[in-house]
PDB file of C-alpha atoms in Angstrom:
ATOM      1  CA  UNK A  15      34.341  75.779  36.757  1.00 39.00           C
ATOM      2  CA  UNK A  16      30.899  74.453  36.680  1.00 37.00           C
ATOM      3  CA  UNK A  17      29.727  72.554  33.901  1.00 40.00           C
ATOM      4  CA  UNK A  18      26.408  70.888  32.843  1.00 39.00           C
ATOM      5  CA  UNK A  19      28.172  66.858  32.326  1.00 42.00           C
ATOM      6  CA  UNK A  20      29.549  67.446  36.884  1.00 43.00           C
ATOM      7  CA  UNK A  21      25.939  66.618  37.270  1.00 40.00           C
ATOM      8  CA  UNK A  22      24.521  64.686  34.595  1.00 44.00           C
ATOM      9  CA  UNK A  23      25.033  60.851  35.167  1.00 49.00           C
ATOM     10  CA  UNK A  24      27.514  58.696  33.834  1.00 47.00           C
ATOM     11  CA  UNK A  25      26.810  56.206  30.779  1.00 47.00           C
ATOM     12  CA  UNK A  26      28.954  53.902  29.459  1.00 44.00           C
ATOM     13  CA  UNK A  27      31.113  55.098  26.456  1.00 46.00           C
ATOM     14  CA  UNK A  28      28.928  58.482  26.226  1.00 49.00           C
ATOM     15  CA  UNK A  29      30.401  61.632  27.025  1.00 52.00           C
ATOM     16  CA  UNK A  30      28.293  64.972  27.643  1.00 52.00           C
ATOM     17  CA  UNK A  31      29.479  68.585  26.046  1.00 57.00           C
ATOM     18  CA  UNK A  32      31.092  68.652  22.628  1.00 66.00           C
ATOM     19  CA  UNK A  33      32.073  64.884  23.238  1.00 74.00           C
ATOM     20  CA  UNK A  34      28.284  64.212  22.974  1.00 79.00           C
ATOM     21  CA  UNK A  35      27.500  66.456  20.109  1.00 83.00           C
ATOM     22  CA  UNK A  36      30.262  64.772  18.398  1.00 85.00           C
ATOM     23  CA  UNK A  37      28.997  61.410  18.838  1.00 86.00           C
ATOM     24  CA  UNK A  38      25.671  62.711  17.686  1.00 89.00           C
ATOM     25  CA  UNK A  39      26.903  63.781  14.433  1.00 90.00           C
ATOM     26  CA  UNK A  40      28.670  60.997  13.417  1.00 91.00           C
ATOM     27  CA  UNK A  41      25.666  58.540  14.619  1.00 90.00           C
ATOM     28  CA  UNK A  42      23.359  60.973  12.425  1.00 93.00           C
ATOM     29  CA  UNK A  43      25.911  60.458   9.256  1.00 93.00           C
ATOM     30  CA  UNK A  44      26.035  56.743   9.680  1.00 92.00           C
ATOM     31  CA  UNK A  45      22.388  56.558   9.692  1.00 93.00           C
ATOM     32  CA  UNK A  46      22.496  59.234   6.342  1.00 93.00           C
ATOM     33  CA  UNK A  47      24.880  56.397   4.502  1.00 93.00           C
ATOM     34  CA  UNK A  48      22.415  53.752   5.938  1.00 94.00           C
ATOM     35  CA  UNK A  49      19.175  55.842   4.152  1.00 92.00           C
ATOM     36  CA  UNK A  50      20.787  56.361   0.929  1.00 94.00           C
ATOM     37  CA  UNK A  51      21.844  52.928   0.882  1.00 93.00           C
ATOM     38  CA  UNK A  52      18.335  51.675   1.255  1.00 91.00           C
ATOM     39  CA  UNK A  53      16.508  54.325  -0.725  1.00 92.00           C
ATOM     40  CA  UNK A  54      19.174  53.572  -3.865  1.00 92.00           C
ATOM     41  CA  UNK A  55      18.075  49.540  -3.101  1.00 92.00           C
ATOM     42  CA  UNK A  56      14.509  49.821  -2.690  1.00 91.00           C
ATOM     43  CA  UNK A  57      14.681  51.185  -6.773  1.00 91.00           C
ATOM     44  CA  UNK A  58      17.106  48.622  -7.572  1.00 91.00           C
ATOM     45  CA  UNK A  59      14.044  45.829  -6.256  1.00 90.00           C
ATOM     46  CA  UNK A  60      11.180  47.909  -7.302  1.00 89.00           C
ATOM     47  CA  UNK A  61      11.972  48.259 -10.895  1.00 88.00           C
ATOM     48  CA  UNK A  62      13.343  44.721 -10.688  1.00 87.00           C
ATOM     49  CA  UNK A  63      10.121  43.716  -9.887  1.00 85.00           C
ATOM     50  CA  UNK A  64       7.942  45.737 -12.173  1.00 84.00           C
ATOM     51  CA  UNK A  65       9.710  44.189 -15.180  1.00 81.00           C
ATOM     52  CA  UNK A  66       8.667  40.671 -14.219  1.00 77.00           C
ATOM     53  CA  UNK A  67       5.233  39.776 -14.305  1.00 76.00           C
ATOM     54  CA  UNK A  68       5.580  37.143 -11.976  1.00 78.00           C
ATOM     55  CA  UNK A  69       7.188  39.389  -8.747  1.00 78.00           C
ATOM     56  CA  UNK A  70       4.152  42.175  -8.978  1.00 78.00           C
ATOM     57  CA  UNK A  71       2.914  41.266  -5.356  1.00 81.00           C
ATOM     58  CA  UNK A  72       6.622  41.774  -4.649  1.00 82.00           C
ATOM     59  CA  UNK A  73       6.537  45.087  -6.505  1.00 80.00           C
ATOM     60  CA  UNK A  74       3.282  45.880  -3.963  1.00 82.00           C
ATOM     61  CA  UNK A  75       4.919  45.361  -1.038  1.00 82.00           C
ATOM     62  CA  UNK A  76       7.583  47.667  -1.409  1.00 81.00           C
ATOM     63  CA  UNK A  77       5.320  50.388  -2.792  1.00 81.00           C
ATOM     64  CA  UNK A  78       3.092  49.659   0.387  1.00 77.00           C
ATOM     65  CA  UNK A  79       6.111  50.380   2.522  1.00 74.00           C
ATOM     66  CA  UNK A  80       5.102  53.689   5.294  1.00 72.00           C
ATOM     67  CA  UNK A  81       7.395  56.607   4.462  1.00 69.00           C
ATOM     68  CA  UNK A  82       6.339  58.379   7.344  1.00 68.00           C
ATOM     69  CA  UNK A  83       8.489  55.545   9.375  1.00 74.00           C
ATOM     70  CA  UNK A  84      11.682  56.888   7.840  1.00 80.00           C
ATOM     71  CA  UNK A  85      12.258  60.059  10.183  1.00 82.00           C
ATOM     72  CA  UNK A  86      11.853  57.796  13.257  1.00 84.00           C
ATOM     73  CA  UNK A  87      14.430  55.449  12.075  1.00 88.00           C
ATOM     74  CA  UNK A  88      16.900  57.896  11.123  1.00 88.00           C
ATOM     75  CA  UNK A  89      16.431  59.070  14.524  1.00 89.00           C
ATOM     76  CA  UNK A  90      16.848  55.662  16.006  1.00 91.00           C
ATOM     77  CA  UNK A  91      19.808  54.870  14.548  1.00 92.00           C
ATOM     78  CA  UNK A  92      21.424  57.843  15.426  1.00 92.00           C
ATOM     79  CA  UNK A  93      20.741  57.183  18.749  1.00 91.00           C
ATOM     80  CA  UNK A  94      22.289  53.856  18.924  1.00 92.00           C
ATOM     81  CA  UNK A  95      25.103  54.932  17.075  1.00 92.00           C
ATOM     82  CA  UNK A  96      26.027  57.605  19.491  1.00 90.00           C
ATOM     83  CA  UNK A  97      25.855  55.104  22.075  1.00 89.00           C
ATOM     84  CA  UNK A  98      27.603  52.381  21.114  1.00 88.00           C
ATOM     85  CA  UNK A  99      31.605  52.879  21.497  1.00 79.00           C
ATOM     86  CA  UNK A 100      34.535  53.046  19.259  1.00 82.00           C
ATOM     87  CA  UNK A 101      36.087  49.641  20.709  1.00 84.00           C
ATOM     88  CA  UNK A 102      32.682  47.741  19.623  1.00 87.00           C
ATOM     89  CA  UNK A 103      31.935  49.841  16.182  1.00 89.00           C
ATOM     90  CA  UNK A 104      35.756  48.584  15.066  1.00 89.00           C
ATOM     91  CA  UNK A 105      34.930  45.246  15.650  1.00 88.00           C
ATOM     92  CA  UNK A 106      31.795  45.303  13.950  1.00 90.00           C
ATOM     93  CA  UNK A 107      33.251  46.434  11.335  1.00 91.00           C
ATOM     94  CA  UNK A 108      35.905  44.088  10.617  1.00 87.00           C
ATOM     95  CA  UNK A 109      33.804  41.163  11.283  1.00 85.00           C
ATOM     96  CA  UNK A 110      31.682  42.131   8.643  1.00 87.00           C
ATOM     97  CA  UNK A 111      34.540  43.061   6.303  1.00 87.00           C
ATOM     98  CA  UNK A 112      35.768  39.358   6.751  1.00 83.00           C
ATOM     99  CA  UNK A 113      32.131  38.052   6.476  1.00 81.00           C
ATOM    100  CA  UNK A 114      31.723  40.201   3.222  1.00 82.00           C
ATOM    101  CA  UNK A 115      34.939  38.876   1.232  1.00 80.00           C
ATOM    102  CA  UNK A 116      33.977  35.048   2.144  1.00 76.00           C
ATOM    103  CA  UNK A 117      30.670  35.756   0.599  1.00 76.00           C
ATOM    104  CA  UNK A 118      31.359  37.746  -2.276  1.00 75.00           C
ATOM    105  CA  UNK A 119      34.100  34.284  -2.999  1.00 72.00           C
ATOM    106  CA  UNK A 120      31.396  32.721  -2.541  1.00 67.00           C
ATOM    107  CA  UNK A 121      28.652  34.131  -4.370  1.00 60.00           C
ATOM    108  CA  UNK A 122      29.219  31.409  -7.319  1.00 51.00           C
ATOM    109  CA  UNK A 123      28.311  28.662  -4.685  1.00 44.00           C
ATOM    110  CA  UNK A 124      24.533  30.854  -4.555  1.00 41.00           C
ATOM    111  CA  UNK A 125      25.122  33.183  -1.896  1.00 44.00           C
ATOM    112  CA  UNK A 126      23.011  36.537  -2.930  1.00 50.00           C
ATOM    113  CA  UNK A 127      25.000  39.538  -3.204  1.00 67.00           C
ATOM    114  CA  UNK A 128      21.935  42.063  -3.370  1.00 76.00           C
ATOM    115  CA  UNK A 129      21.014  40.958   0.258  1.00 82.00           C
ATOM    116  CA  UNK A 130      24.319  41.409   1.470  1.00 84.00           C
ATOM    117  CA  UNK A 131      23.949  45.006   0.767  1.00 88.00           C
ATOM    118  CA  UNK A 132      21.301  45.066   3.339  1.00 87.00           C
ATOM    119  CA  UNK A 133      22.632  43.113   5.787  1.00 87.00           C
ATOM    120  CA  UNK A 134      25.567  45.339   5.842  1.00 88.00           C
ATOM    121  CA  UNK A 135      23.129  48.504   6.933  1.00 91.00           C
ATOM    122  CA  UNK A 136      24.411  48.702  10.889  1.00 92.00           C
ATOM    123  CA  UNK A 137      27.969  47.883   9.940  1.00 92.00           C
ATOM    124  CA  UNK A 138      27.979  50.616   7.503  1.00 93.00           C
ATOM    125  CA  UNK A 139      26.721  52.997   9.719  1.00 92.00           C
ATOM    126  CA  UNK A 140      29.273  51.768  12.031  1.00 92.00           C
ATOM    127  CA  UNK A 141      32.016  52.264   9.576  1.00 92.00           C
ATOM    128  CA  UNK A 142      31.031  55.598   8.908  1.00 92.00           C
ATOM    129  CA  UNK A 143      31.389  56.602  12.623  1.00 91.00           C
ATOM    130  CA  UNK A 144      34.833  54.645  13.271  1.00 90.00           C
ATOM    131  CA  UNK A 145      36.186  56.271  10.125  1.00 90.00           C
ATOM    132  CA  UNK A 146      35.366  60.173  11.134  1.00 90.00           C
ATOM    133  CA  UNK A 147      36.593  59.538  14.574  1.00 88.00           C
ATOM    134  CA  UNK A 148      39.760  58.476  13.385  1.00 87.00           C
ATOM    135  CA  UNK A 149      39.914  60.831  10.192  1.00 86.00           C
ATOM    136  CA  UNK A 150      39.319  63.946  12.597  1.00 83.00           C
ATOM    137  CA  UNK A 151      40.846  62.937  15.734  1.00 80.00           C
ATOM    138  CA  UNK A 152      42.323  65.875  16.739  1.00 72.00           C
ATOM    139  CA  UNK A 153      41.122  68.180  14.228  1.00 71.00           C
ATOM    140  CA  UNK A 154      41.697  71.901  15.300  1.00 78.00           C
ATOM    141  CA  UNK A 155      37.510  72.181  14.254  1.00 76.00           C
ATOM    142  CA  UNK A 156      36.296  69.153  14.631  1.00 75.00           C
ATOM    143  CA  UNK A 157      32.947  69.660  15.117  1.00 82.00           C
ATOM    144  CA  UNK A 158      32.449  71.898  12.448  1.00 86.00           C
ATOM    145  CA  UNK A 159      33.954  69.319   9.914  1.00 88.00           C
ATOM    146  CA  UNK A 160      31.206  66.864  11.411  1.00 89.00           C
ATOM    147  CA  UNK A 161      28.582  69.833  11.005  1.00 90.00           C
ATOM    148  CA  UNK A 162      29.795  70.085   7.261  1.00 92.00           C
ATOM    149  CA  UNK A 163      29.628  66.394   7.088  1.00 91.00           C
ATOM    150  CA  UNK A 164      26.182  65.955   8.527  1.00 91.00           C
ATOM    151  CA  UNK A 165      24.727  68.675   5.969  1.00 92.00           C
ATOM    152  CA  UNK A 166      25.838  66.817   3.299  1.00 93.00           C
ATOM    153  CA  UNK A 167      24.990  63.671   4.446  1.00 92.00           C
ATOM    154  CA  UNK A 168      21.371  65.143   5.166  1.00 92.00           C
ATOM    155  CA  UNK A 169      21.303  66.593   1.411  1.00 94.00           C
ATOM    156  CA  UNK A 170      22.086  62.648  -0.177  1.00 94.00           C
ATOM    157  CA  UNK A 171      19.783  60.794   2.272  1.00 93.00           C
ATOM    158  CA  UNK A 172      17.158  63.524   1.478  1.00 92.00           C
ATOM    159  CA  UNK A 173      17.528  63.164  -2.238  1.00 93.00           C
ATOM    160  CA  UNK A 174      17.645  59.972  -2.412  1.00 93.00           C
ATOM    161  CA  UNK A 175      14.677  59.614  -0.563  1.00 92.00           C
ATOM    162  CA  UNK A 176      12.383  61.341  -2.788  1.00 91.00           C
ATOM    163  CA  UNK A 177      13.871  59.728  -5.943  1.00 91.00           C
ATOM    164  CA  UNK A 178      12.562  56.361  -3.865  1.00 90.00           C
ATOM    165  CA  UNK A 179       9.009  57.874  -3.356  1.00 90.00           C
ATOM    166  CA  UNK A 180       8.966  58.863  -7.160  1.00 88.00           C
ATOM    167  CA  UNK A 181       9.725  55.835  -7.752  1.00 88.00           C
ATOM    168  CA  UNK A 182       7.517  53.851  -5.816  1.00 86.00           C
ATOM    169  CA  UNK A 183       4.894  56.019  -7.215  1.00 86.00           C
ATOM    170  CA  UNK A 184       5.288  57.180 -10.675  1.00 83.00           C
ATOM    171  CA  UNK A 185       7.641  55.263 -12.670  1.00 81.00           C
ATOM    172  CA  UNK A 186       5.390  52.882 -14.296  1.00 81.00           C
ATOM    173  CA  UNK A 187       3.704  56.141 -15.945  1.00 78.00           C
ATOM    174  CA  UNK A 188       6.423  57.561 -16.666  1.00 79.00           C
ATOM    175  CA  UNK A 189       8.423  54.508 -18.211  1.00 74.00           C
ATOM    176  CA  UNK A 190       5.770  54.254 -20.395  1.00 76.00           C
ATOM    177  CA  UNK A 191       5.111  57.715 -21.495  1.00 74.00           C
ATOM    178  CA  UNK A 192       8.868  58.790 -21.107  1.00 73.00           C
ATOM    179  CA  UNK A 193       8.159  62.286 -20.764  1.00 76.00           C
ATOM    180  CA  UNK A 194      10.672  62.611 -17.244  1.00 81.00           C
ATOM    181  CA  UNK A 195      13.785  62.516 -17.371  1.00 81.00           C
ATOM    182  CA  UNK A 196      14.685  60.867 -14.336  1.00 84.00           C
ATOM    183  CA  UNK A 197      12.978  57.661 -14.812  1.00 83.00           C
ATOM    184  CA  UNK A 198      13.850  57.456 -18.681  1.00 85.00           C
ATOM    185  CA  UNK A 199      17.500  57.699 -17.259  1.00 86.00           C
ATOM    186  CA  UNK A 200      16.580  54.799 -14.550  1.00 86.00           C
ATOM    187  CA  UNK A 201      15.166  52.886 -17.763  1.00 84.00           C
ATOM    188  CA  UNK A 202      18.230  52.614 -18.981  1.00 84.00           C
ATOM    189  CA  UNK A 203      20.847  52.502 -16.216  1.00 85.00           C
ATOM    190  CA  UNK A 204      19.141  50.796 -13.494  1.00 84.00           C
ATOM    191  CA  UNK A 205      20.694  47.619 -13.381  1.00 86.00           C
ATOM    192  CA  UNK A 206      23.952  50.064 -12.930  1.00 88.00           C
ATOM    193  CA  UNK A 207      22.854  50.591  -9.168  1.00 90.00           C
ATOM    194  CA  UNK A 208      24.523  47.079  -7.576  1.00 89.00           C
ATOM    195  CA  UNK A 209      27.795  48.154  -9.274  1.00 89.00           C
ATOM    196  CA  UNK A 210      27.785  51.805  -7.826  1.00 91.00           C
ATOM    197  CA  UNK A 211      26.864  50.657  -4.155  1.00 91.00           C
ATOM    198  CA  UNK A 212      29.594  47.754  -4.450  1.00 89.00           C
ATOM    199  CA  UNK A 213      32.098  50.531  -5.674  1.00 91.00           C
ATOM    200  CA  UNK A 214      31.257  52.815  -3.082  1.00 92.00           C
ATOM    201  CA  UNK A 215      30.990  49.876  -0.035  1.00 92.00           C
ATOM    202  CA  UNK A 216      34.053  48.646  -1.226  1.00 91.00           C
ATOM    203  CA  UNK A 217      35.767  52.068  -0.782  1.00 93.00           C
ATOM    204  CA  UNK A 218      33.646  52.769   2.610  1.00 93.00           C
ATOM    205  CA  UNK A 219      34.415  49.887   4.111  1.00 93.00           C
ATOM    206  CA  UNK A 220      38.129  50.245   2.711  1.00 93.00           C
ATOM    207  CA  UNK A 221      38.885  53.120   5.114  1.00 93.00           C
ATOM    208  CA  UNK A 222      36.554  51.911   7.513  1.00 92.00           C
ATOM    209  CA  UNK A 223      38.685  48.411   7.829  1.00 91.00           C
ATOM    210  CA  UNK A 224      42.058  50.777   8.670  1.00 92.00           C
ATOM    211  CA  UNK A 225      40.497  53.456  10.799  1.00 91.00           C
ATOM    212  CA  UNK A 226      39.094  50.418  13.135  1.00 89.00           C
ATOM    213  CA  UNK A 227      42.495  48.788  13.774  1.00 87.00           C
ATOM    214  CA  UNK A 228      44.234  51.989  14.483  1.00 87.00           C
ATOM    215  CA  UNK A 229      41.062  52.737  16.752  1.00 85.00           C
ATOM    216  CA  UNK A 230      41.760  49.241  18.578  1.00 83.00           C
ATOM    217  CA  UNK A 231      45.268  49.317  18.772  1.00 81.00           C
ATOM    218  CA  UNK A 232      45.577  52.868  20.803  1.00 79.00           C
ATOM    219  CA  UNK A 233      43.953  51.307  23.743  1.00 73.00           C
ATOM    220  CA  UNK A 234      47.389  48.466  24.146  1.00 73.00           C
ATOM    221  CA  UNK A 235      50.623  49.778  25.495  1.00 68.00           C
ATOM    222  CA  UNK A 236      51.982  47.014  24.232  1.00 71.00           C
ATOM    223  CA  UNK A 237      52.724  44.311  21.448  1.00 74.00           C
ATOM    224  CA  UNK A 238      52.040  41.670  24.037  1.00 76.00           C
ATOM    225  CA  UNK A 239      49.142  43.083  24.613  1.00 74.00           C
ATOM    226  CA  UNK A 240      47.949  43.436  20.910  1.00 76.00           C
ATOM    227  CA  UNK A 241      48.811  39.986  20.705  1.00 77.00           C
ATOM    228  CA  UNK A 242      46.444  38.270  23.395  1.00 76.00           C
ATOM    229  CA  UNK A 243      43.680  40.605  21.923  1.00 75.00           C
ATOM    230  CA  UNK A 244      44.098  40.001  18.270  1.00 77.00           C
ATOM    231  CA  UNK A 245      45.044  36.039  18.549  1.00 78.00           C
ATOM    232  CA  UNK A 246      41.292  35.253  20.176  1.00 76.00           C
ATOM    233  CA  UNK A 247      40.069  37.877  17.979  1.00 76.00           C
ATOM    234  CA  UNK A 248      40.642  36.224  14.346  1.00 77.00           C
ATOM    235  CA  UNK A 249      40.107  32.939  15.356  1.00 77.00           C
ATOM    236  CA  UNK A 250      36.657  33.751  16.512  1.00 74.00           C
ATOM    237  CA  UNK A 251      36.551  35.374  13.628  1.00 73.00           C
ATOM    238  CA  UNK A 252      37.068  32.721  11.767  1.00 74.00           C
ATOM    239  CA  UNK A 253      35.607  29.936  12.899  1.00 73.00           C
ATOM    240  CA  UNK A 254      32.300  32.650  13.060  1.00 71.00           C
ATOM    241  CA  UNK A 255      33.014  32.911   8.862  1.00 70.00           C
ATOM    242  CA  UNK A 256      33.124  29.018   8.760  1.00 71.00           C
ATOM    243  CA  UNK A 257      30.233  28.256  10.491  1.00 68.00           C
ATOM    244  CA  UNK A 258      27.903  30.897   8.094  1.00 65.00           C
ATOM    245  CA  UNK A 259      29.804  29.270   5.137  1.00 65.00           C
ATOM    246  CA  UNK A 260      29.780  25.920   5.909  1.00 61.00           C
ATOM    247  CA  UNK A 261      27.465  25.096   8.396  1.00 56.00           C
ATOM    248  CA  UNK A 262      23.099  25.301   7.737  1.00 58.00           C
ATOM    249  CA  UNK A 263      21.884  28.411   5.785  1.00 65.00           C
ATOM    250  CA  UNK A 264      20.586  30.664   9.127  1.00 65.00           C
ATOM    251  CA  UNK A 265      17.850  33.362   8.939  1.00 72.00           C
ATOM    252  CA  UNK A 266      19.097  36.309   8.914  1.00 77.00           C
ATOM    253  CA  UNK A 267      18.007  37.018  12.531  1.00 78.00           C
ATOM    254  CA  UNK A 268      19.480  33.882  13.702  1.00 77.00           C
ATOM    255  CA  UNK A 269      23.239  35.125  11.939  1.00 78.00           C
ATOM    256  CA  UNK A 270      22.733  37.904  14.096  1.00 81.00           C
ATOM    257  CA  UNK A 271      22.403  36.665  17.251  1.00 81.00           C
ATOM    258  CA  UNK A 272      25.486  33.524  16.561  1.00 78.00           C
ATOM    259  CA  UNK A 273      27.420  36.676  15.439  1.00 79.00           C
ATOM    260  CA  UNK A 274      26.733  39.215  18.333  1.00 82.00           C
ATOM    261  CA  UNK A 275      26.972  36.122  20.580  1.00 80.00           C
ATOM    262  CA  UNK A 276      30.523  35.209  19.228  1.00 77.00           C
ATOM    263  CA  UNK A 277      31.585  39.019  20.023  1.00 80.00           C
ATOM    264  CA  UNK A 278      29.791  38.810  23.552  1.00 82.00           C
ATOM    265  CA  UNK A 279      32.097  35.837  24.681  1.00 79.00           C
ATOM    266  CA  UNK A 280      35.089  36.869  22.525  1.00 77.00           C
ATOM    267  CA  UNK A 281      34.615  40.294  24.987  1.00 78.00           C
ATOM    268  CA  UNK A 282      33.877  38.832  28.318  1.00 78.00           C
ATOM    269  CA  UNK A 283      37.436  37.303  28.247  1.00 75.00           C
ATOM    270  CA  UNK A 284      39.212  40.130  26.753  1.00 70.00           C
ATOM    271  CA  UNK A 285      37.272  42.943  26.929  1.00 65.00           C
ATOM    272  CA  UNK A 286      35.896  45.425  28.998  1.00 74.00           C
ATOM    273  CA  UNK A 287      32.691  46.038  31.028  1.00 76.00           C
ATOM    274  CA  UNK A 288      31.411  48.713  28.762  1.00 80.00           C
ATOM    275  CA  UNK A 289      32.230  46.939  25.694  1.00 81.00           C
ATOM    276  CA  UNK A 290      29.569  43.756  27.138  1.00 84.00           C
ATOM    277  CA  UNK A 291      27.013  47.392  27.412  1.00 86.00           C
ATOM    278  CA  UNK A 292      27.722  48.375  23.703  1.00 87.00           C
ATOM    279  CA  UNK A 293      26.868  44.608  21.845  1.00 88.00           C
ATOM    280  CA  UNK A 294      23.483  44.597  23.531  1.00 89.00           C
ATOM    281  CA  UNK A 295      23.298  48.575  21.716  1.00 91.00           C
ATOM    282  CA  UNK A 296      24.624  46.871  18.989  1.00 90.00           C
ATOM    283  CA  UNK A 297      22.249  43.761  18.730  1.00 89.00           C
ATOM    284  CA  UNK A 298      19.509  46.190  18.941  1.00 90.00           C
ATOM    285  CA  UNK A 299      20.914  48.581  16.068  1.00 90.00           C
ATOM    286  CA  UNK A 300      21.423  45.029  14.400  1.00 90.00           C
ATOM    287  CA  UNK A 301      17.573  43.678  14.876  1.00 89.00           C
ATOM    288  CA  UNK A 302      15.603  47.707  13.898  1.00 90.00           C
ATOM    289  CA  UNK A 303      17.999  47.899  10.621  1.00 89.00           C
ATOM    290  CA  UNK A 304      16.687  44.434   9.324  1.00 88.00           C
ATOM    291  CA  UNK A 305      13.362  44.935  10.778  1.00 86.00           C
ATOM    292  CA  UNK A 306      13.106  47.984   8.776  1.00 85.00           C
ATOM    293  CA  UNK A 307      14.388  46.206   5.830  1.00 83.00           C
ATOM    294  CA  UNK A 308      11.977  42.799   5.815  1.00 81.00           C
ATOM    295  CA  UNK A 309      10.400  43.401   2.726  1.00 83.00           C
ATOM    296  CA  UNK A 310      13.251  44.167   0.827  1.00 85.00           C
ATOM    297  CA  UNK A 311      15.130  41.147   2.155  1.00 84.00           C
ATOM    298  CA  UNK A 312      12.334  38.902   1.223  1.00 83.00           C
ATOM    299  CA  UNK A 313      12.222  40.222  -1.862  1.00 82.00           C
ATOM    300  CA  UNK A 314      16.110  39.478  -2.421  1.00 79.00           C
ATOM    301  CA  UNK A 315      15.772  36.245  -0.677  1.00 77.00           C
ATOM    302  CA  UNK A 316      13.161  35.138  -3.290  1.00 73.00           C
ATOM    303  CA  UNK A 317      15.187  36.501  -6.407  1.00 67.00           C
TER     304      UNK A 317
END
């Protein structure tokens, strides 16, 4: 019978029909967990700021930061997201997983754990698509479970948007006259926030961290074959952790490319062709999430 995808052409690791509406919902839910993420962060920092005297040109530039910027990277995101293949989300996913825990152990040595929750914006989003692939592989409906799952996505990232904006724009008024009850509340329980993302990270990336393996390991027919992919795997893994740990503090950009590079060579040898297609989607999705996110990152960088 003919269908619209006989004639369409062929991308790497997309899929047209339902397969493409699929991948568009969970790219659109990733990029909901990446909004809320940053929304909940941005009043973490901005009433950080506000109560020192000494960060107010910090405080500033995050009120200064263009809302109208935040459909357009929703929309990005989702894009790249969609694109970017099972395979390649998995591993970015567990190499940030890894990354995460030798931080966090380190974090007494002066890592910052407040900027790891922003550097961890693309991975999440990449968790959240590995994990509802592998969750509703299968699935009888599918699509309509991602439709459910979009909406409510959609309904956090929205809220927490606009408790941002307010934010941003009228909690030093109302702090002081305490007449709303949302930022009295945020008086009180702000410094709450860190714990609540690392809970729900922790969980996230939790499920994320199995759903990836079982994603990787349905593509061997063999242990063998497990075996010459997972053997290269951690120990470029490793020596990738090592060399953030140990070796001169990078910028942020610079992490990226080392780490997208590591994957690029790791994949050349053991990979496929498509999988070389999805790290340059990935080192993209990589470079717009921490573009997005400069001020805030300067701000943690300077805490």
């Amino acid at each position: 019978m003919f269908s619209v995808g006989s004639w369409l052409p062929v991308l790497p690791g997309l899929a047209w029909g339902w397969a493409l509406l699929d991948a568009l919902l969970q790219g659109l839910v990733g990029a909901c967990a990446v909004s809320v993420l940053c929304s909940l962060l941005k009043v973490y920092l901005y009433i950080q700021c506000l109560n020192d005297p000494g960060r107010q040109a910090e405080k500033e530039a995050i009120r200064a930061q263009r809302w109208v910027l935040e459909p357009l990277h929703a929309v990005v995101l989702t894009g790249v997201l969609a694109l970017v293949g099972s395979r390649v989300a998995a591993l970015v996913v567990l190499e940030f997983s890894l990354r995460a825990v030798s931080t966090v152990l380190s974090i007494g040595k002066g890592a910052h754990s407040s900027q790891l929750y922003l550097l961890c914006q693309y991975s999440l989003g990449c968790g959240m698509s590995c994990s509802l692939s592998f969750l509703l592989e299968g699935a009888p409906h599918g699509t309509w479970n991602l439709v459910l799952a979009t909406g409510l996505a959609g309904l956090l990232a929205t809220y927490a948007r606009r408790l941002a904006r307010h934010v941003c724009t009228l909690y030093e008024l109302h702090s002081r006259a305490r007449y709303c009850g949302v930022c009295i509340f945020l008086l009180t329980a702000s410094h709450g926030i860190p714990r609540l993302l690392r809970n729900a990270l922790a969980v996230t990336f939790a499920v994320a961290d199995l759903a990836a393996v079982a994603l990787i390991n349905r593509d061997f027919l063999s242990a063998a074959e497990a075996v010459r992919f997972w053997t290269p795997l951690t120990i470029c893994y490793t020596l990738l952790v090592i060399y953030m740990q140990e070796g001169p503090r990078p910028s942020v950009y610079q992490t990226v490319l080392v780490r997208m590079g590591g994957l690029f060579i790791l994949l050349l040898t053991v990979g496929r062709w498509t999988d070389i297609f999805h790290i340059f989607i990935s080192l993209l999705g990589e470079l717009w999430c921490l573009l997005r996110a400069g001020v805030m990152l300067e701000v943690c960088r300077q805490q």
